[in-house]
Structure formats: structure tokens, C-alpha cells
PDB file of C-alpha atoms and ligand atoms in Angstrom:
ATOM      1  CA  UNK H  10      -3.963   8.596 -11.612  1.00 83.00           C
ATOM      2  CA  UNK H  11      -2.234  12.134 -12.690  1.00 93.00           C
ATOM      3  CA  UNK H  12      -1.279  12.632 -15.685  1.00 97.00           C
ATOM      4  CA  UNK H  13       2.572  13.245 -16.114  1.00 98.00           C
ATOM      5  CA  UNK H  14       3.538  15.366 -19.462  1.00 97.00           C
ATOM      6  CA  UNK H  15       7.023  16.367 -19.979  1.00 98.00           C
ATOM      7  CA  UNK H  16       7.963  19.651 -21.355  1.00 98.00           C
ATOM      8  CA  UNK H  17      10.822  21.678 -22.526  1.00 98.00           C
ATOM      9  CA  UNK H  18      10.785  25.119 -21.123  1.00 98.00           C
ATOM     10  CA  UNK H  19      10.654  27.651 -18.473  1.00 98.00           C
ATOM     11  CA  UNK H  20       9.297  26.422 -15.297  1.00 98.00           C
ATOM     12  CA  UNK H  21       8.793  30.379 -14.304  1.00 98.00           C
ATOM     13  CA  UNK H  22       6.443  30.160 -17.072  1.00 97.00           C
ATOM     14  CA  UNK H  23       3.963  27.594 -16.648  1.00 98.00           C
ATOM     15  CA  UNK H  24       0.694  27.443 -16.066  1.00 97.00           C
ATOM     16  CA  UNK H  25      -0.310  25.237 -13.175  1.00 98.00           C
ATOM     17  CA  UNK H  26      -1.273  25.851  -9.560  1.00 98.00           C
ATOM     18  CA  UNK H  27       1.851  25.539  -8.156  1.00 98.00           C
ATOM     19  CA  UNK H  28       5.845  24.675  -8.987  1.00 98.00           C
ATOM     20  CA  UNK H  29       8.199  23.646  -7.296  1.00 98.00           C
ATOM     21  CA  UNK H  30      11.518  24.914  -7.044  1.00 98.00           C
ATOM     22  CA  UNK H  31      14.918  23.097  -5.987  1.00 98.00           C
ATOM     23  CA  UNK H  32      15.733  24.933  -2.952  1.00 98.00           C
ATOM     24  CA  UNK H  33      18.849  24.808  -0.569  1.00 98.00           C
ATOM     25  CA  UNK H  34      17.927  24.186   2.941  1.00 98.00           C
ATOM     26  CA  UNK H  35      17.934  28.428   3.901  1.00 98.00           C
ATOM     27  CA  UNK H  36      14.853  28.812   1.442  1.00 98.00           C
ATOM     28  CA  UNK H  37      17.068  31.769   0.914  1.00 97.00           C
ATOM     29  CA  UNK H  38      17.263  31.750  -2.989  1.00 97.00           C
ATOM     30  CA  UNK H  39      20.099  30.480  -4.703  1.00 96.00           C
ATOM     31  CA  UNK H  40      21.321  29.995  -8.244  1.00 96.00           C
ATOM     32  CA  UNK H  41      19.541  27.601 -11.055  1.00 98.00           C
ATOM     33  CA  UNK H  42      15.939  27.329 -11.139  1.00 98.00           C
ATOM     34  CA  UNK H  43      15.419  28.494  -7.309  1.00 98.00           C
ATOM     35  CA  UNK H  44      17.145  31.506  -8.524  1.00 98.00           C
ATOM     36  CA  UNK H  45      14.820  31.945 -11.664  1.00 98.00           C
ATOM     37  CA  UNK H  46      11.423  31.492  -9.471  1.00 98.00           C
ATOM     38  CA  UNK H  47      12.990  33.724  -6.365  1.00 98.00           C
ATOM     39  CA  UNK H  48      13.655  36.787  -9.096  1.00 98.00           C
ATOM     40  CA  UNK H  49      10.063  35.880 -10.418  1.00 98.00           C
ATOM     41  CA  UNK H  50       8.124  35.978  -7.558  1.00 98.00           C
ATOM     42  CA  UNK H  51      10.595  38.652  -6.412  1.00 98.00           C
ATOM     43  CA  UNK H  52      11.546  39.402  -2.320  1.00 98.00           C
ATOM     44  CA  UNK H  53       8.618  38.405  -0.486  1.00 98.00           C
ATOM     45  CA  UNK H  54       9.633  34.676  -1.489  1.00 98.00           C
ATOM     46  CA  UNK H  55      12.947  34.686   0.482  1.00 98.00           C
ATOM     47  CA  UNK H  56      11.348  36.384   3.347  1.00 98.00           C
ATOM     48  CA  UNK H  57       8.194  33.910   3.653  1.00 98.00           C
ATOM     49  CA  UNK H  58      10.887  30.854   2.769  1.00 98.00           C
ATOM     50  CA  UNK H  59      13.138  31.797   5.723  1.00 98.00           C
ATOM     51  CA  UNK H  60      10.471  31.975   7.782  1.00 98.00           C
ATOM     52  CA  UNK H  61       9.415  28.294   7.421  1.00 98.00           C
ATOM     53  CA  UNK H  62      13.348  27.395   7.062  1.00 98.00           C
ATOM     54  CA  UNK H  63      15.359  25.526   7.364  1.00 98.00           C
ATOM     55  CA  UNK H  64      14.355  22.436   5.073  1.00 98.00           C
ATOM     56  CA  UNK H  65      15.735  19.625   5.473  1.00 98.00           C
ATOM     57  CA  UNK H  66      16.704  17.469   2.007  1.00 98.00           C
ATOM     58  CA  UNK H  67      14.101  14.958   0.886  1.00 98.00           C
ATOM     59  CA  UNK H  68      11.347  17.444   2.735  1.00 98.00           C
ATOM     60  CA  UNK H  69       8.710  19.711   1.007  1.00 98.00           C
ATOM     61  CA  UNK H  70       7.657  23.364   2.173  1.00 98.00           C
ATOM     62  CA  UNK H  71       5.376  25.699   0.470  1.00 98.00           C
ATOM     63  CA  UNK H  72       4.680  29.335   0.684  1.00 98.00           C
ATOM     64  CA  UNK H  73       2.625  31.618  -1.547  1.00 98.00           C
ATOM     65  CA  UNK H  74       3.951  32.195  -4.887  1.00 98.00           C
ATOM     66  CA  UNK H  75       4.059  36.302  -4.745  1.00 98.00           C
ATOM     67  CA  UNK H  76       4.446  38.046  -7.652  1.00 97.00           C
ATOM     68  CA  UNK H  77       4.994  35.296 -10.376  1.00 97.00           C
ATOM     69  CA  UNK H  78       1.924  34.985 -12.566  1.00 93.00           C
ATOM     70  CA  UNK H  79      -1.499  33.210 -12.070  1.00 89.00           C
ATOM     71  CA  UNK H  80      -2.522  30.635 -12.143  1.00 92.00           C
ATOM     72  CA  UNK H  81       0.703  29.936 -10.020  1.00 97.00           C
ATOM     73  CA  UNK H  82      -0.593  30.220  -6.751  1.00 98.00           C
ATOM     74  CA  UNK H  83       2.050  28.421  -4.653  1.00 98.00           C
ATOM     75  CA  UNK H  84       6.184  27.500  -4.626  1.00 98.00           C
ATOM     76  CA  UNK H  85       6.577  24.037  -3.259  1.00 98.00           C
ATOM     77  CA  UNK H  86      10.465  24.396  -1.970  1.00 98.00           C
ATOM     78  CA  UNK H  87      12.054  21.052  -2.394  1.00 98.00           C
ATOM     79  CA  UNK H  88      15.856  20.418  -1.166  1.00 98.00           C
ATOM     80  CA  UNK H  89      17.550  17.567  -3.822  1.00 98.00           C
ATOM     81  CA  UNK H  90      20.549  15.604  -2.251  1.00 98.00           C
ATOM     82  CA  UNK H  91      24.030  16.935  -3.146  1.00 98.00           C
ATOM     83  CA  UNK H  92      25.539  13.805  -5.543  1.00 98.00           C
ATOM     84  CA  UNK H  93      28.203  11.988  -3.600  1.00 98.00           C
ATOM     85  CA  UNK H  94      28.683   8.724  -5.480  1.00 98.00           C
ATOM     86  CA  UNK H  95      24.945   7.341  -5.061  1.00 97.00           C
ATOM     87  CA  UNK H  96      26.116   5.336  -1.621  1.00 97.00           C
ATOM     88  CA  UNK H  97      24.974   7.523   0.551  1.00 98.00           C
ATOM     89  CA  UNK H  98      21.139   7.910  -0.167  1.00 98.00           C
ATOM     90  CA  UNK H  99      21.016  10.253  -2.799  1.00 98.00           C
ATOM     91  CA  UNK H 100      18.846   8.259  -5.006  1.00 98.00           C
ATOM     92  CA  UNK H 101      16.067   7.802  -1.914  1.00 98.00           C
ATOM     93  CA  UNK H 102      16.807  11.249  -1.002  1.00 98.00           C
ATOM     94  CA  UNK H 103      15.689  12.480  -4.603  1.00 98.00           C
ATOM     95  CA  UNK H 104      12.025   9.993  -4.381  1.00 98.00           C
ATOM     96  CA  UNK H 105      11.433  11.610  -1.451  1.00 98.00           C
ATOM     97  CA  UNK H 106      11.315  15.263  -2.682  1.00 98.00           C
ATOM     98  CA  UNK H 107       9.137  14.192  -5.301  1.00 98.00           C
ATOM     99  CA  UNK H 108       6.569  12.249  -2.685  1.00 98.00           C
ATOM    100  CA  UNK H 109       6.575  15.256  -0.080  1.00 98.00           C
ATOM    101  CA  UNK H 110       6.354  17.541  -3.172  1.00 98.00           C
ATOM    102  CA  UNK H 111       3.497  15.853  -4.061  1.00 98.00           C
ATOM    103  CA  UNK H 112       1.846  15.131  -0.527  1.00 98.00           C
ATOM    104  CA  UNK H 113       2.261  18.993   0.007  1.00 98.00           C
ATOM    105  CA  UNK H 114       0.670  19.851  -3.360  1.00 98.00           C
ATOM    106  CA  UNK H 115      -2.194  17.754  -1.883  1.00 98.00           C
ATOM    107  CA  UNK H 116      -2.650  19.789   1.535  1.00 98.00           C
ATOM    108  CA  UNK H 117      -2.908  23.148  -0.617  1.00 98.00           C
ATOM    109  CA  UNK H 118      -5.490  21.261  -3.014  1.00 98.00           C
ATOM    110  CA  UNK H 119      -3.086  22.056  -6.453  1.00 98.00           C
ATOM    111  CA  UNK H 120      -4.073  20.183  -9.010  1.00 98.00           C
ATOM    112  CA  UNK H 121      -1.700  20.798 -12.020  1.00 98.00           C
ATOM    113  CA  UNK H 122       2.460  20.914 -10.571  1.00 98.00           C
ATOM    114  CA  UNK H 123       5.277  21.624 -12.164  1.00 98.00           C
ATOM    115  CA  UNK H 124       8.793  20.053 -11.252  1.00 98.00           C
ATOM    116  CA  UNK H 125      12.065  21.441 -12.189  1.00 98.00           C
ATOM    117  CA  UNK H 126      14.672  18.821 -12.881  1.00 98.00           C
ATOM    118  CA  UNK H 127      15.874  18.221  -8.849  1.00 98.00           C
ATOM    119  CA  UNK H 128      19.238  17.981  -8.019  1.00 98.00           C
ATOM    120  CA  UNK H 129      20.351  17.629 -12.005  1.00 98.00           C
ATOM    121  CA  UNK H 130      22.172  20.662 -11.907  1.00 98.00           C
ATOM    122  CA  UNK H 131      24.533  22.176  -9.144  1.00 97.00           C
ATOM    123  CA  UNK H 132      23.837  19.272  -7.173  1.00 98.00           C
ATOM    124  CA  UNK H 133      25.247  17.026  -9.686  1.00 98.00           C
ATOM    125  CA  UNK H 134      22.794  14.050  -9.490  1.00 98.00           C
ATOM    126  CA  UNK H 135      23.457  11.832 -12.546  1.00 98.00           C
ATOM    127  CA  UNK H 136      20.042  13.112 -14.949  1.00 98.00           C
ATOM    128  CA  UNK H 137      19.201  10.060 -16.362  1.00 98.00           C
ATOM    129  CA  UNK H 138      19.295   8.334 -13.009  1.00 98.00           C
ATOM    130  CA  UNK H 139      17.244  11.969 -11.859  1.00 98.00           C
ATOM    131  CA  UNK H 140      14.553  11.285 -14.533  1.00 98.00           C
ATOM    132  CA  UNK H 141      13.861   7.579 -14.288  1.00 98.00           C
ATOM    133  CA  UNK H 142      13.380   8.672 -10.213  1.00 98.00           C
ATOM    134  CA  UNK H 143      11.547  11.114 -10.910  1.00 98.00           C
ATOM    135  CA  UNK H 144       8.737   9.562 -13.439  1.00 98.00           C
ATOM    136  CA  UNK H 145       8.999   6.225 -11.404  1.00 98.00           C
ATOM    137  CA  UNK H 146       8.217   8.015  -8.322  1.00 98.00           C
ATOM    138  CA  UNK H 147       5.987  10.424  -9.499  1.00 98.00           C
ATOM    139  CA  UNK H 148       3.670   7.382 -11.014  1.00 97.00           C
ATOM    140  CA  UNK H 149       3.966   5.920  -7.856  1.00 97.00           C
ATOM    141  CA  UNK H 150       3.095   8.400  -5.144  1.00 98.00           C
ATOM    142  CA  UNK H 151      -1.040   8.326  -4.122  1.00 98.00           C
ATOM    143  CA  UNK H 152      -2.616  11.919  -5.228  1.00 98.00           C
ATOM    144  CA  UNK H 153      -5.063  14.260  -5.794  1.00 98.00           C
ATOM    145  CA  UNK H 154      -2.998  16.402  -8.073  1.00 98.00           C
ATOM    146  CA  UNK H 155      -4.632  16.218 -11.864  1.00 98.00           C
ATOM    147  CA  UNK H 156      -1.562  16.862 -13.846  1.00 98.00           C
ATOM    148  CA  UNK H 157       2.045  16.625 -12.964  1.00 98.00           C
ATOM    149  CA  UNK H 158       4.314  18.708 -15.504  1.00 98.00           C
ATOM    150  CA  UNK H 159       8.248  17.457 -15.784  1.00 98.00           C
ATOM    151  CA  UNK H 160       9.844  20.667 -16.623  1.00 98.00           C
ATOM    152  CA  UNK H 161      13.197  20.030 -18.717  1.00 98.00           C
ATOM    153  CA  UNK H 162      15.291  23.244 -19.186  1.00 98.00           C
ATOM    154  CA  UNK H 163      17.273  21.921 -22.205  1.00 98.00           C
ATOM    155  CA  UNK H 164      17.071  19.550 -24.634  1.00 98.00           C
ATOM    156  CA  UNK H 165      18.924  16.543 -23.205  1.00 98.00           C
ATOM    157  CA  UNK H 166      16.894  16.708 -20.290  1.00 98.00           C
ATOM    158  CA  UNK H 167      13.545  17.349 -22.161  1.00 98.00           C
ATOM    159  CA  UNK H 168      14.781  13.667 -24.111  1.00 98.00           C
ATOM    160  CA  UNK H 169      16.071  12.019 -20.669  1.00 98.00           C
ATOM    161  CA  UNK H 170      12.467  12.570 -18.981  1.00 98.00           C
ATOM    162  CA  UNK H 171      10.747  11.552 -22.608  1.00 98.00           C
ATOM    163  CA  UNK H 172      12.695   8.420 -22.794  1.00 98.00           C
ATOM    164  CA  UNK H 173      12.193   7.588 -18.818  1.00 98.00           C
ATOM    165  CA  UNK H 174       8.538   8.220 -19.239  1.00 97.00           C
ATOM    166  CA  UNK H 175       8.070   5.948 -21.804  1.00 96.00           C
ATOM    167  CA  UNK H 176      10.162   3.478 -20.197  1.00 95.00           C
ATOM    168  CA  UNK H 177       8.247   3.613 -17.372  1.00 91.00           C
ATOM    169  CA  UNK H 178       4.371   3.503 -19.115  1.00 86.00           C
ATOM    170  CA  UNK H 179       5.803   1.077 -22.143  1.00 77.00           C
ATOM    171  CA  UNK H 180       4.874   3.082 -24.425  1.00 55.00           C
ATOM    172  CA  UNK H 181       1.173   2.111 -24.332  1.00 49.00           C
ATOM    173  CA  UNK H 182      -1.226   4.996 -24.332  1.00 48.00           C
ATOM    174  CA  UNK H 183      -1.859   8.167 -22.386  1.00 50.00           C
ATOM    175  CA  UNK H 184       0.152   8.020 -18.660  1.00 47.00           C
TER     176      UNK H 184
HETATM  177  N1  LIG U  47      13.123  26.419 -15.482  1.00 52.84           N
HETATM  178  C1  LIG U  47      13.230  25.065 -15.402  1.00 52.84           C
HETATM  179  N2  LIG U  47      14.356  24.423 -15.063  1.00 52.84           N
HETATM  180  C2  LIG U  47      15.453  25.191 -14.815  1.00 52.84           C
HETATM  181  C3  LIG U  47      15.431  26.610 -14.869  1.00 52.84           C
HETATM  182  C4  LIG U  47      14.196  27.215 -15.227  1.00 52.84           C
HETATM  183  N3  LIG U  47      14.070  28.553 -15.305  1.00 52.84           N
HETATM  184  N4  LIG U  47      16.684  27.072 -14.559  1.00 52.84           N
HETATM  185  C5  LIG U  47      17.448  25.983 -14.335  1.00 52.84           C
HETATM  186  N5  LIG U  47      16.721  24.852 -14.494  1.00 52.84           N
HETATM  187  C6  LIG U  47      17.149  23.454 -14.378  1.00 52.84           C
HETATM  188  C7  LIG U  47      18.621  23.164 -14.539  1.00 52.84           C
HETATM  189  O1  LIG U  47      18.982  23.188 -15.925  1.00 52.84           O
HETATM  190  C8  LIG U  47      18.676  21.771 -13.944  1.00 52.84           C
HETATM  191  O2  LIG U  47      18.291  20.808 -14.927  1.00 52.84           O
HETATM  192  O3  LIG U  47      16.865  23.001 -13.058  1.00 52.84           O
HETATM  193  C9  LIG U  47      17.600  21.800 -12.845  1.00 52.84           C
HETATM  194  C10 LIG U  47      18.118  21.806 -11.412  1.00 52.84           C
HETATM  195  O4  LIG U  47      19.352  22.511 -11.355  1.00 52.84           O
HETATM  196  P1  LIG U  47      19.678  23.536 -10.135  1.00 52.84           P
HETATM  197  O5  LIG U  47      18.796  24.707 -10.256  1.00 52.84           O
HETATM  198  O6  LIG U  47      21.165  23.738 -10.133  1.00 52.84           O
HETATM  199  O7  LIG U  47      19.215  22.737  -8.833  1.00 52.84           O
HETATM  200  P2  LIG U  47      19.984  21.628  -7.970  1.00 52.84           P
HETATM  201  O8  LIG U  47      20.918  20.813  -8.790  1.00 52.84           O
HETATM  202  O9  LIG U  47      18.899  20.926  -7.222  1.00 52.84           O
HETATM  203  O10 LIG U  47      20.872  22.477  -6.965  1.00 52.84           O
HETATM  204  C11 LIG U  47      20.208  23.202  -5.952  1.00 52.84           C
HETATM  205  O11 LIG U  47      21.444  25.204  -6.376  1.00 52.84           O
HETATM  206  O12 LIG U  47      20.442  27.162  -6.989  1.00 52.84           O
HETATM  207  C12 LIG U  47      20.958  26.477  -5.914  1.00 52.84           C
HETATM  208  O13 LIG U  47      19.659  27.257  -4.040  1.00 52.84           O
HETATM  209  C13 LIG U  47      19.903  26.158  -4.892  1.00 52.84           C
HETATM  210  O14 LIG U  47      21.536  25.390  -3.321  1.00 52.84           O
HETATM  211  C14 LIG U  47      20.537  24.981  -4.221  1.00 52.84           C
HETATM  212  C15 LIG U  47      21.170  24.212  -5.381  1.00 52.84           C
END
């Protein structure tokens, strides 16, 4: 069982094995956090992403992680659904990047993975909704990976991904 922390910061900035970023289905780069990891890790990110592009939304792809920092040895490129009521998916959509996130972490052995806040931003996905799918899922999914880092980029996510997570354990000890 993985242990799932939740953080407040920079997800450019942590140190794990590999993050993940939430990607648009070019692997191109974008705005957001993909844009904050693509100027990290700099050119060579957009070039090995388009190669493996495109990606389809609720899928996982990773490449090497370039010139952002060690440990950081991989970018797990994630595609979030785009927020269209909630009828049409989105919420299964949104597990799903989390499970393939996860499954792909596995095939590259990571142990410690950091997740951005998926589809919470220009995507429009309802965040509280966003975090209890995300811990639920996360707490769910069989793996290998040790630690699983929830990466909030402001405060009222940082307390939307708390409050899921203990939710979600009942507030009983170490998840
Ligand atoms: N570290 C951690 N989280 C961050 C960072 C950062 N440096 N920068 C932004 N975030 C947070 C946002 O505050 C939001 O909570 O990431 C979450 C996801 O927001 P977006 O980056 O807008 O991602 P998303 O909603 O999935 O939209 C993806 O936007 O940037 C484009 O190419 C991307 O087309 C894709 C779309």
C-alpha cells in the first residue's frame, strides 16, 4: 500500500522519481503545470512528447525528464478530461489518468510520484470532485510505487486534497 501525502507547492520542485504533468493530447507543452515542467525540463521534452503523441485523455505516456533536477528521472504525461457538465465521462475519464499514471510509473520502476492537480485548472473539472477522485483512486489502484505525492499549487487545493484524504482513510492513522 503507497503512501499518499499531500503537499502544497511546486510540482517542478519535488523530489521523487518521476511527476506527472497534465498534458494536452500534442504532448506539445501548454499552459499550467505542463507549461511549468516543459520550461523545466526545457525543449527536449516537447520533442520526445511529440514523438510518442498523440495521447489520448484518460491514457498515460512517459518520456525522460531532461533537464529538470534529480532525482526526477521521468514525466508521466497525463491528458485530464475537459469539464462538460460531469455527463459525459469526465469523472471516469479523470480515475483513469490517475490508474494509467500509476500503471506507467510501475513499468519504469518509480517509486515516489508526484501528481499535479488534473484537469482542476484550464480544464475546469470541479476540484473537490478532482480531489476525492483522485485520493479514492489513487488508494485504489494495485502498485509498486512507495509514495504517491498530491501536489496542490494553492491553498484551497492543498485543503481540498487534505480534507478528501482524510475522508477517504477516516482519519485513522498513517494512509
Ligand atoms: N506545480 C503544481 N501544480 C501546478 C503548477 C505547478 N508548477 N502550475 C499549475 N498547477 C496546478 C493548477 O493550479 C491546477 O490546480 O495544476 C492544476 C492543473 O491545472 P492546468 O495546468 O490548467 O491543467 P488542466 O486543467 O489539466 O488543463 C490542461 O492546460 O496547460 C494546458 O497543455 C495543457 O491543454 C492542457 C490543459
Amino acid at each position: 500500500m503507497a503512501t499518499i501525502e499531500v503537499v502544497l507547492g511546486d510540482i517542478t520542485r519535488q523530489d521523487v522519481d518521476a511527476i506527472v504533468t497534465a498534458a494536452n493530447e500534442s504532448l506539445l507543452g501548454g499552459g499550467g503545470v505542463d507549461g511549468a515542467i516543459h520550461r523545466a525540463a526545457g525543449p527536449r521534452l516537447a520533442q520526445a512528447g511529440s514523438a510518442i503523441a498523440p495521447c489520448d485523455p484518460g491514457d498515460a505516456k512517459a518520456t525522460q525528464a531532461f533537464d529538470l533536477d534529480p532525482p526526477v528521472r521521468h514525466v508521466i504525461h497525463t491528458v485530464g478530461p475537459v469539464w462538460e457538465g460531469g455527463a459525459y465521462g469526465e469523472a471516469e475519464v479523470l480515475a483513469s489518468c490517475y490508474r494509467r499514471s500509476l500503471q506507467v510509473a510501475d513499468e519504469l520502476r518509480a517509486r515516489t510520484v508526484a501528481f499535479p492537480a488534473i484537469a482542476t485548472g484550464v480544464y475546469g473539472f470541479p476540484p473537490g470532485e478532482a480531489a476525492r477522485i483522485a485520493v479514492s483512486t489513487v488508494r485504489r489502484t494495485p502498485t509498486a510505487v512507495t509514495t504517491i505525492r498530491l501536489v496542490a499549487f494553492d491553498e484551497a487545493t492543498h485543503e481540498l486534497y487534505t480534507a478528501a484524504l482524510h475522508d477517504e482513510i477516516g482519519g485513522d492513522g498513517p494512509c
